[in-house]
């Protein structure tokens, strides 16, 4: 006797939200009402009458996901993490928030499936409780094997090598740079999701900020603005250590003198002005003058722009399991997923860097690349 | 300042090498220090004293080894007037550094005889107008220039302009703004690239015993 396959409404919702469609918009596209879509997403497992194959095929066509995608289980839980409270303070649209989360969830599921077939990365991200953010940042630097007061190049790579899953969403989402969470898996895994289209210095601050959440905020009780301020302080100390800044930011502070620091420390001019002010190196009024000058530029000039870094781990796993260069169709097929989307996601991640060693032989503590030293010969 | 004959100004800016960016940087710092002078004393900025402090701080900075390395000679005139002398190819560039007038324009009111004389360049009209091929043009033996700095109403530095006058009335042969000194700083292209000695992410495929089998996996789908 043939068994009836049961549609998973959660997958319908996921595909719809990834496409950025409202229930009404999807309904219109497939000739159904909004309430039908809502009902399908909410109750499909309890529906006495399953939707017809034609309806599912229409949804598959409109969302780009294969029909089989809608019949699979929901996969691992993926908490909202810092996205939960970030959105309360930003003007992020609800649709964008859902899209952002569903894309992160989809990538995490793909990665988690591949990770099960690979040796686990050691997680060296500390959980620090009861310390102020600057101390937490110093502890984190030490745990990651970074020198206490040197610039950190390749921050994203440093974070990945130390056990954080960093995934790139191949789209720009207004007002939203990234979010992070500890997954509900056993053991819990730290994950950071970043969006595309942001300058490199901004991306680095986002990474450091989200790392701060992972290190310090394991639950999100009240005082959400305080939590955000703590993550900012953590990021500032991680990227611009207090001792080094007192040594390097010398009066008179001008945009030009800060630009010289920017190219060494990989942070925005605005972040350097804020840091100078918070450390008492410049006064509130001096900071205001500098911000007025920055505002005249609109955005930082091209010669000061830092290219963003791409995460590597997802593509590395795909290469190990599906060959190099990776056939995106195989990854999409393994995950019953949208080929175009999987391709875009993989393209947002880094290829094996030319000349890189294949793997680490053992954990190293020489992760900081000195600027003055530049590159060593391979 | 209204840009005038900007093509000529750009050619001269190029011939001056690092000097324009240096003057911009020095004047930015001098303005910052002058503001700090009043702020530290909790005094409102005195509009008459302010430019004098700027010139004094600028003189000290221009005279410091860091900036002298650019290759100019500093000559201090009466009333803290600043004159830079820079030689390039067969031309001596004499550059006076002055503050813009209240409207941000080239200052033409109440010029001293010395400044009027500096503004006069009788040979300039022969070549300053209408020459198309500026790169090929040889500058005169001596070219007298101004770099004009300015602040906004809050005494924040707004930048510098290069100007060249034709006559004692301050009529401009050419003028254009000097790019911000931060424009001469360049981020390394490989800032976020992985250094060559870096290792790839340490994943290995699990074998049947649940341990890593090596650093490279083959295509499992084949």
Coordinates of C-alpha atoms in Angstrom, one line a residue, chain A residues 116-119 121 153-154 157 160-161 204 252-254 256 259-260 263 266 283 285 289 293 296-297 301 303-307 309 312-313 316-317 320-322 330 334 352-353 355-360 364 369 371 374-376, chain B residues 24-25 28-29 32-33 35-36 39 42-43 66 152 154-158 180-206 211-212 215-222:
Chain A
X116 CA 29.0 14.9 10.9
X117 CA 31.3 13.2 8.3
X118 CA 34.3 15.1 9.4
X119 CA 36.6 15.4 12.5
X121 CA 37.0 21.5 15.0
X153 CA 44.7 40.5 10.4
X154 CA 42.4 37.9 9.0
X157 CA 40.0 33.2 9.7
X160 CA 37.0 30.0 12.2
X161 CA 40.2 28.2 13.0
X204 CA 35.6 43.0 11.2
X252 CA 47.1 66.3 17.9
X253 CA 44.6 63.8 16.6
X254 CA 43.4 64.4 13.0
X256 CA 45.0 61.8 8.7
X259 CA 43.9 57.0 8.8
X260 CA 47.5 55.9 9.4
X263 CA 45.4 50.9 7.7
X266 CA 41.8 47.4 10.1
X283 CA 37.7 65.2 24.4
X285 CA 34.4 68.3 21.5
X289 CA 35.0 68.0 15.1
X293 CA 35.0 66.2 9.0
X296 CA 31.9 65.9 4.9
X297 CA 33.3 62.8 3.2
X301 CA 37.6 57.4 0.5
X303 CA 42.2 54.5 -0.8
X304 CA 41.2 53.7 2.8
X305 CA 38.7 50.9 2.1
X306 CA 39.5 47.4 3.3
X307 CA 38.2 44.5 1.3
X309 CA 37.1 38.7 4.2
X312 CA 36.2 29.4 4.5
X313 CA 35.0 26.5 6.6
X316 CA 36.4 23.5 2.9
X317 CA 33.9 20.9 4.1
X320 CA 36.5 17.4 1.3
X321 CA 33.2 15.6 0.8
X322 CA 32.2 16.5 -2.7
X330 CA 26.0 17.6 -5.6
X334 CA 22.6 16.0 -0.9
X352 CA 41.5 27.5 -0.7
X353 CA 44.0 30.4 -0.6
X355 CA 50.0 28.7 -1.4
X356 CA 48.2 27.8 1.8
X357 CA 49.2 24.7 3.7
X358 CA 46.5 22.1 3.5
X359 CA 45.8 21.7 7.2
X360 CA 47.2 22.7 10.5
X364 CA 49.3 26.9 16.9
X369 CA 50.7 38.3 11.6
X371 CA 52.2 44.2 9.8
X374 CA 54.5 41.3 6.0
X375 CA 54.5 37.9 4.3
X376 CA 57.0 35.2 4.8
Chain B
X24 CA 47.3 70.0 4.5
X25 CA 48.3 67.6 7.3
X28 CA 45.0 70.3 10.1
X29 CA 47.2 69.6 13.1
X32 CA 43.6 71.2 16.2
X33 CA 46.3 72.4 18.5
X35 CA 41.5 74.8 19.3
X36 CA 43.0 72.7 22.1
X39 CA 39.7 74.3 25.2
X42 CA 38.1 76.6 29.1
X43 CA 38.0 79.8 27.0
X66 CA 59.3 64.4 10.1
X152 CA 34.4 76.6 9.5
X154 CA 33.2 76.1 14.8
X155 CA 36.9 76.5 14.0
X156 CA 37.1 73.0 12.5
X157 CA 39.6 72.7 9.7
X158 CA 38.0 72.6 6.3
X180 CA 42.9 65.7 1.9
X181 CA 46.2 64.4 3.3
X182 CA 44.5 61.1 4.2
X183 CA 44.1 60.5 0.5
X184 CA 47.8 59.8 0.3
X185 CA 47.5 56.9 2.7
X186 CA 46.8 53.5 1.1
X187 CA 45.4 50.3 2.6
X188 CA 47.4 47.3 1.6
X189 CA 45.5 45.3 -1.0
X190 CA 46.1 42.1 0.8
X191 CA 44.9 43.3 4.2
X192 CA 42.4 40.6 4.6
X193 CA 44.0 38.0 2.4
X194 CA 45.5 35.0 4.1
X195 CA 49.3 35.0 4.4
X196 CA 50.9 32.2 2.4
X197 CA 52.0 30.3 5.5
X198 CA 48.5 30.1 6.9
X199 CA 47.0 26.6 7.2
X200 CA 43.6 25.6 5.8
X201 CA 40.8 24.9 8.2
X202 CA 41.6 21.6 10.0
X203 CA 38.8 19.3 8.9
X204 CA 39.4 15.6 8.0
X205 CA 37.0 13.0 6.8
X206 CA 36.1 10.4 9.4
X211 CA 38.9 9.1 13.4
X212 CA 40.3 11.4 10.8
X215 CA 43.7 15.9 4.9
X216 CA 42.0 15.3 1.6
X217 CA 38.8 13.6 0.8
X218 CA 37.7 12.2 -2.6
X219 CA 34.4 12.7 -4.1
X220 CA 32.1 10.4 -2.3
X221 CA 29.5 10.7 -5.0
X222 CA 31.6 8.9 -7.6

